[in-house]
CSV table of C-alpha atoms in Angstrom, one decimal:
chain,number,residue,atom,x,y,z
A,1,MET,CA,116.6,104.1,83.9
A,2,LEU,CA,115.5,101.4,81.5
A,3,SER,CA,113.0,98.9,82.9
A,4,ARG,CA,115.2,96.0,82.1
A,5,THR,CA,118.1,97.5,84.0
A,6,ALA,CA,116.0,98.2,87.0
A,7,GLU,CA,114.7,94.6,87.0
A,8,ASN,CA,118.2,93.2,86.7
A,9,LEU,CA,119.5,95.3,89.5
A,10,PHE,CA,116.6,94.3,91.7
A,11,TRP,CA,117.0,90.6,91.1
A,12,LEU,CA,120.8,90.7,91.2
A,13,SER,CA,120.7,91.8,94.8
A,14,ARG,CA,117.8,89.4,95.7
A,15,TYR,CA,119.7,86.4,94.4
A,16,VAL,CA,122.9,87.3,96.3
A,17,GLU,CA,120.8,87.8,99.5
A,18,ARG,CA,118.9,84.6,98.8
A,19,ALA,CA,122.1,82.6,98.5
A,20,GLU,CA,123.3,83.9,101.9
A,21,ASN,CA,119.9,83.3,103.4
A,22,MET,CA,119.8,79.7,102.2
A,23,SER,CA,123.0,79.1,104.0
A,24,ARG,CA,121.4,80.6,107.2
A,25,LEU,CA,118.6,78.1,106.9
A,26,LEU,CA,121.1,75.3,106.6
A,27,GLU,CA,122.9,76.6,109.6
A,28,MET,CA,119.7,76.6,111.6
A,29,GLY,CA,119.0,73.0,110.6
A,30,TYR,CA,122.5,71.9,111.4
A,31,ARG,CA,122.5,73.4,114.9
A,32,MET,CA,119.0,72.0,115.7
A,33,ALA,CA,119.9,68.6,114.5
A,34,LEU,CA,122.7,68.5,117.1
A,35,MET,CA,120.1,68.4,119.8
A,36,PRO,CA,118.0,65.4,120.9
A,37,ALA,CA,114.6,65.4,119.2
A,38,ALA,CA,111.3,63.5,119.4
A,39,GLY,CA,109.4,61.8,116.6
A,40,ASP,CA,111.5,61.3,113.5
A,41,GLY,CA,114.7,62.4,115.3
A,42,ASN,CA,116.7,65.0,113.5
A,43,ARG,CA,114.9,64.3,110.3
A,44,SER,CA,112.2,66.7,111.5
A,45,GLU,CA,114.8,69.5,111.6
A,46,TRP,CA,115.8,68.9,108.0
A,47,ARG,CA,112.2,68.5,106.9
A,48,SER,CA,111.4,71.9,108.6
A,49,VAL,CA,114.3,73.6,106.7
A,50,LEU,CA,113.0,72.3,103.4
A,51,SER,CA,109.4,73.4,104.3
A,52,ALA,CA,110.6,76.9,105.4
A,53,ALA,CA,112.7,77.3,102.3
A,54,GLY,CA,109.7,76.4,100.1
A,55,CYS,CA,111.7,73.4,98.6
A,56,ALA,CA,110.0,70.4,100.2
A,57,GLU,CA,108.0,69.5,97.1
A,58,GLY,CA,110.9,69.7,94.8
A,59,PHE,CA,113.1,67.6,97.2
A,60,ASP,CA,110.4,64.9,97.5
A,61,SER,CA,109.9,64.6,93.8
A,62,ASP,CA,113.5,63.3,93.6
A,63,ASN,CA,112.6,60.4,96.0
A,64,THR,CA,115.8,61.1,97.9
A,65,GLU,CA,116.2,59.8,101.4
A,66,LEU,CA,116.0,62.7,104.0
A,67,SER,CA,119.3,63.3,105.7
A,68,GLN,CA,121.7,66.2,106.3
A,69,ALA,CA,123.8,65.2,103.3
A,70,THR,CA,121.0,65.0,100.8
A,71,VAL,CA,119.2,68.2,102.1
A,72,SER,CA,122.5,70.1,102.1
A,73,ASP,CA,123.3,69.0,98.6
A,74,TYR,CA,119.8,69.9,97.3
A,75,LEU,CA,119.9,73.4,98.8
A,76,ILE,CA,123.5,74.1,97.8
A,77,PHE,CA,124.3,72.4,94.4
A,78,ASN,CA,121.2,70.9,92.9
A,79,ARG,CA,120.7,72.5,89.4
A,80,ASP,CA,117.0,71.6,89.4
A,81,ASN,CA,116.4,73.6,92.5
A,82,PRO,CA,115.9,77.2,91.4
A,83,SER,CA,116.8,78.5,95.0
A,84,SER,CA,119.9,76.4,95.4
A,85,ILE,CA,122.9,78.5,96.3
A,86,ILE,CA,124.9,77.8,93.2
A,87,ASN,CA,121.8,78.7,91.0
A,88,CYS,CA,121.4,81.9,93.0
A,89,PHE,CA,125.0,82.9,92.2
A,90,GLU,CA,124.5,81.9,88.6
A,91,TYR,CA,121.4,83.9,88.2
A,92,ALA,CA,122.9,86.9,90.0
A,93,ARG,CA,125.9,86.9,87.7
A,94,ALA,CA,123.7,86.5,84.6
A,95,ASN,CA,121.8,89.6,85.7
A,96,ALA,CA,125.0,91.5,86.4
A,97,ARG,CA,126.4,90.6,83.0
A,98,ALA,CA,123.2,91.7,81.3
A,99,MET,CA,123.7,95.3,82.5
A,100,ARG,CA,127.5,95.2,83.1
A,101,THR,CA,127.8,99.0,82.8
A,102,ALA,CA,125.2,99.7,85.5
A,103,ILE,CA,127.4,98.2,88.3
A,104,THR,CA,131.0,98.9,89.4
A,105,GLN,CA,134.1,96.8,88.8
A,106,GLU,CA,134.3,95.9,92.4
A,107,MET,CA,130.7,94.6,92.5
A,108,TRP,CA,131.4,92.4,89.4
A,109,GLU,CA,134.6,91.0,90.8
A,110,ALA,CA,133.0,90.1,94.1
A,111,LEU,CA,130.2,88.3,92.4
A,112,ASN,CA,132.2,86.6,89.6
A,113,GLY,CA,134.9,85.5,92.1
A,114,ALA,CA,132.3,83.9,94.4
A,115,LEU,CA,130.8,81.9,91.5
A,116,MET,CA,134.2,80.8,90.2
A,117,GLU,CA,135.1,79.6,93.6
A,118,LEU,CA,131.8,77.8,94.2
A,119,ARG,CA,132.2,75.8,91.0
A,120,LYS,CA,135.4,74.2,92.2
A,121,THR,CA,135.3,70.6,93.4
A,122,SER,CA,137.0,71.7,96.7
A,123,MET,CA,133.8,73.7,97.7
A,124,ARG,CA,131.6,70.6,97.2
A,125,ASN,CA,134.1,68.7,99.4
A,126,LEU,CA,134.0,71.5,102.0
A,127,ALA,CA,130.2,71.4,102.1
A,128,LYS,CA,130.3,67.6,102.8
A,129,THR,CA,133.1,67.6,105.4
A,130,ASP,CA,132.6,71.0,107.0
A,131,LEU,CA,129.1,72.4,106.5
A,132,PRO,CA,129.6,75.2,109.1
A,133,GLY,CA,132.8,76.3,107.3
A,134,PHE,CA,131.0,76.3,104.0
A,135,ILE,CA,128.1,78.3,105.4
A,136,ASP,CA,130.6,80.9,106.8
A,137,TRP,CA,132.1,81.1,103.3
A,138,VAL,CA,128.7,81.8,101.7
A,139,LYS,CA,127.9,84.5,104.2
A,140,SER,CA,131.3,86.2,103.7
A,141,GLN,CA,130.6,86.3,99.9
A,142,GLY,CA,127.3,88.1,100.5
A,143,ALA,CA,129.0,90.6,102.9
A,144,LEU,CA,131.8,91.2,100.3
A,145,PHE,CA,129.3,92.0,97.6
A,146,ARG,CA,127.2,94.3,99.8
A,147,GLY,CA,130.4,96.0,100.9
A,148,ALA,CA,131.5,96.6,97.3
A,149,THR,CA,128.1,97.9,96.5
A,150,ASP,CA,127.8,100.3,99.5
A,151,SER,CA,131.3,101.7,99.0
A,152,THR,CA,131.4,102.1,95.2
A,153,ILE,CA,128.0,102.6,93.5
A,154,LEU,CA,126.3,106.0,92.8
A,155,ARG,CA,123.3,106.7,95.0
A,156,ASN,CA,120.8,107.0,92.1
A,157,ASP,CA,117.7,105.0,91.3
A,158,GLY,CA,119.8,102.0,90.5
A,159,TYR,CA,121.0,101.9,94.1
A,160,ASP,CA,117.4,102.1,95.2
A,161,PHE,CA,116.4,99.0,93.2
A,162,ILE,CA,119.4,97.1,94.5
A,163,ARG,CA,118.5,97.9,98.1
A,164,LEU,CA,114.8,97.1,97.5
A,165,GLY,CA,115.8,93.6,96.4
A,166,THR,CA,118.1,93.2,99.3
A,167,PHE,CA,115.6,94.2,102.0
A,168,LEU,CA,112.6,92.4,100.5
A,169,GLU,CA,114.6,89.2,100.3
A,170,ARG,CA,116.0,89.6,103.8
A,171,ALA,CA,112.6,90.2,105.3
A,172,ASP,CA,111.4,87.1,103.6
A,173,ASN,CA,114.3,85.1,105.0
A,174,THR,CA,113.9,86.3,108.6
A,175,ALA,CA,110.3,85.3,108.4
A,176,ARG,CA,111.3,81.8,107.1
A,177,LEU,CA,113.9,81.4,109.9
A,178,LEU,CA,111.1,82.0,112.4
A,179,ASP,CA,108.9,79.6,110.6
A,180,VAL,CA,111.4,76.8,110.9
A,181,LYS,CA,110.9,77.0,114.6
A,182,TYR,CA,107.2,76.6,114.1
A,183,TYR,CA,107.6,73.5,112.0
A,184,VAL,CA,110.0,72.0,114.5
A,185,LEU,CA,107.5,72.5,117.3
A,186,LEU,CA,104.7,70.7,115.5
A,187,PRO,CA,105.8,67.1,116.2
A,188,GLU,CA,106.0,67.6,119.9
A,189,THR,CA,104.3,70.6,121.4
A,190,SER,CA,105.1,69.4,125.0
A,191,MET,CA,108.6,70.6,124.3
A,192,VAL,CA,107.5,74.3,124.5
A,193,GLY,CA,109.3,76.1,127.2
A,194,ASP,CA,111.9,73.4,128.0
A,195,GLY,CA,115.6,73.4,127.4
A,196,VAL,CA,115.4,72.1,123.9
A,197,ASP,CA,112.8,74.7,123.1
A,198,ASN,CA,115.0,77.5,124.4
A,199,TYR,CA,118.0,76.2,122.5
A,200,GLN,CA,116.0,76.2,119.3
A,201,TRP,CA,115.0,79.8,119.9
A,202,THR,CA,118.6,80.9,120.4
A,203,THR,CA,119.5,78.9,117.2
A,204,VAL,CA,117.2,81.3,115.4
A,205,LEU,CA,119.2,84.2,116.7
A,206,ARG,CA,122.5,82.5,115.7
A,207,ALA,CA,121.3,81.8,112.2
A,208,ALA,CA,120.4,85.5,111.9
A,209,SER,CA,123.8,86.5,113.2
A,210,SER,CA,122.0,88.4,116.0
A,211,MET,CA,123.3,86.9,119.2
A,212,ARG,CA,125.5,89.8,120.2
A,213,ALA,CA,123.1,92.5,119.1
A,214,PHE,CA,120.3,90.7,121.0
A,215,HIS,CA,122.4,90.6,124.2
A,216,TRP,CA,123.0,94.3,124.0
A,217,VAL,CA,119.3,95.0,124.0
A,218,TYR,CA,117.8,92.2,126.2
A,219,ARG,CA,120.9,90.9,128.1
A,220,ASP,CA,120.3,87.2,129.1
A,221,ASP,CA,116.5,87.2,128.6
A,222,TYR,CA,116.4,84.6,125.8
A,223,SER,CA,112.6,84.0,126.0
A,224,PRO,CA,110.6,83.3,122.9
A,225,TRP,CA,108.8,86.6,123.2
A,226,ARG,CA,112.0,88.6,123.4
A,227,ILE,CA,113.7,86.8,120.5
A,228,ALA,CA,110.6,87.0,118.3
A,229,HIS,CA,110.2,90.7,119.2
A,230,PHE,CA,113.9,91.3,118.3
A,231,LEU,CA,113.5,89.7,114.9
A,232,ILE,CA,110.0,91.0,114.0
A,233,LEU,CA,109.3,94.3,115.6
A,234,ASN,CA,112.5,95.8,116.9
A,235,PRO,CA,113.5,98.6,114.3
A,236,PHE,CA,117.1,98.6,115.5
A,237,SER,CA,117.7,94.9,114.6
A,238,PRO,CA,119.3,94.8,111.2
A,239,ARG,CA,117.5,91.7,110.1
A,240,SER,CA,114.1,92.4,111.7
A,241,LEU,CA,111.0,92.6,109.6
A,242,ALA,CA,110.4,96.1,110.9
A,243,HIS,CA,113.9,97.3,109.9
A,244,CYS,CA,113.7,95.7,106.5
A,245,MET,CA,110.3,97.2,105.8
A,246,GLU,CA,111.5,100.6,106.9
A,247,ASN,CA,114.2,100.5,104.3
A,248,VAL,CA,111.8,99.2,101.6
A,249,THR,CA,109.5,102.1,102.3
A,250,ASN,CA,112.4,104.6,102.3
A,251,HIS,CA,113.8,103.4,99.0
A,252,LEU,CA,110.3,103.4,97.4
A,253,GLU,CA,109.9,107.0,98.6
A,254,ARG,CA,113.2,107.9,97.1
A,255,LEU,CA,112.0,106.5,93.7
A,256,ALA,CA,108.7,108.4,94.0
A,257,ARG,CA,110.7,111.7,94.5
A,258,GLN,CA,113.1,111.0,91.7
A,259,TYR,CA,110.4,110.0,89.2
A,260,GLY,CA,107.8,112.5,90.5
A,261,GLN,CA,105.1,109.9,90.7
A,262,ARG,CA,103.5,107.8,93.5
A,263,HIS,CA,101.8,104.5,92.8
A,264,ALA,CA,99.8,101.8,94.7
A,265,VAL,CA,103.0,100.0,95.6
A,266,HIS,CA,103.9,102.9,97.9
A,267,SER,CA,100.7,102.6,99.9
A,268,MET,CA,101.2,98.8,100.1
A,269,ALA,CA,104.6,99.3,101.6
A,270,VAL,CA,103.4,101.8,104.1
A,271,ASP,CA,100.5,99.6,105.1
A,272,THR,CA,102.9,96.6,105.7
A,273,TYR,CA,105.3,98.8,107.6
A,274,SER,CA,102.5,100.2,109.8
A,275,ILE,CA,101.5,96.6,110.8
A,276,LEU,CA,105.0,96.2,112.2
A,277,THR,CA,105.4,99.6,113.9
A,278,GLN,CA,102.0,99.1,115.6
A,279,GLY,CA,102.4,95.4,116.3
A,280,ASP,CA,102.3,93.7,119.7
A,281,MET,CA,104.0,90.4,120.4
A,282,ASP,CA,101.3,89.2,122.8
A,283,ASP,CA,98.7,89.6,120.0
A,284,ILE,CA,101.0,88.0,117.4
A,285,PHE,CA,101.5,84.9,119.6
A,286,SER,CA,97.8,84.8,120.6
A,287,ASN,CA,96.7,84.8,117.0
A,288,GLY,CA,99.4,82.5,115.9
A,289,LEU,CA,103.1,83.2,114.9
A,290,HIS,CA,102.9,81.0,111.9
A,291,GLU,CA,99.7,82.8,110.6
A,292,PHE,CA,101.4,86.1,111.2
A,293,ILE,CA,104.5,85.0,109.2
A,294,SER,CA,102.4,83.5,106.4
A,295,ASP,CA,100.6,86.9,106.1
A,296,CYS,CA,104.0,88.7,105.9
A,297,LEU,CA,105.3,86.4,103.3
A,298,GLN,CA,102.2,86.9,101.1
A,299,ARG,CA,102.6,90.7,101.5
A,300,TYR,CA,106.3,90.5,100.4
A,301,GLN,CA,105.3,88.5,97.4
A,302,ALA,CA,102.6,91.1,96.6
A,303,LEU,CA,105.1,93.9,97.0
A,304,SER,CA,107.6,92.3,94.7
A,305,SER,CA,104.9,91.8,92.1
A,306,ALA,CA,103.7,95.4,92.5
A,307,ILE,CA,107.3,96.8,92.1
A,308,ALA,CA,107.7,94.8,88.9
A,309,GLU,CA,104.3,96.0,87.6
A,310,THR,CA,105.1,99.6,88.5
A,311,TYR,CA,108.7,99.9,87.3
A,312,TYR,CA,109.5,97.0,85.0
A,313,HIS,CA,106.5,95.6,83.2
A,314,GLY,CA,104.1,98.6,83.4
A,315,GLY,CA,106.8,101.2,83.0
A,316,ARG,CA,107.2,104.2,85.4
């Protein structure tokens, strides 16, 4: 496979996943803002969403007042924000168009249809008047694209690059969802363990679409330890860091077999996966959840760069 094609497939799936993940961060901020809060009131929730999304600096540079409307617009429609939802769909379609013959008709139609719909004025109005409805629409477009991919594309190396992009981006997002909780806790640590704290933790689960799956495993035990364990270490949770890294490792192994070569990136992935398979929630909380998440995010960035160096820029 040409290096450029592999890179386009990798980033195509990352951008689609990122658009959906940005909507999940918005959902988390929206739900948390519904609850009473200390300090700056619900502004702390929207500040935490910007921080976790890595968009706080860009938002502040616009000197815009912090509110649900301004943060939502910045994360959904702002063209200067490279991670805005509309930009993610634009980038994804540009990648798809660049290697149109490497994807199926169903994948193209799902992606192109989502972008055409998003450009309509009615979608901007929906985001203003019914943010939960808009969030559901974005999540459904991501699911439509993944369904088209899983049911139509050949299981060759192109499929592996698509899945690598999906699971690296999903792991990054789950870590950021958990980090929103950390940022919200900062202004008022006395809230830890009370009703608001518990509601915020369940909000993390809802944003990850994991309420039902969590209940099947832990029933009604919605303690921070259980929720964090489900989203970090539980390999059966589809959005957990462990599950995502298991898939990243597997698809890199498939590439190693297809190309007959192993590289440093394979060892990096195995090392990161081992941290999760051998992890302990007591140790993670004792050493700091934010510090653990920050380390994971750095590892995902390093893995993405190593994949690029190995398969796109350095050749295979």
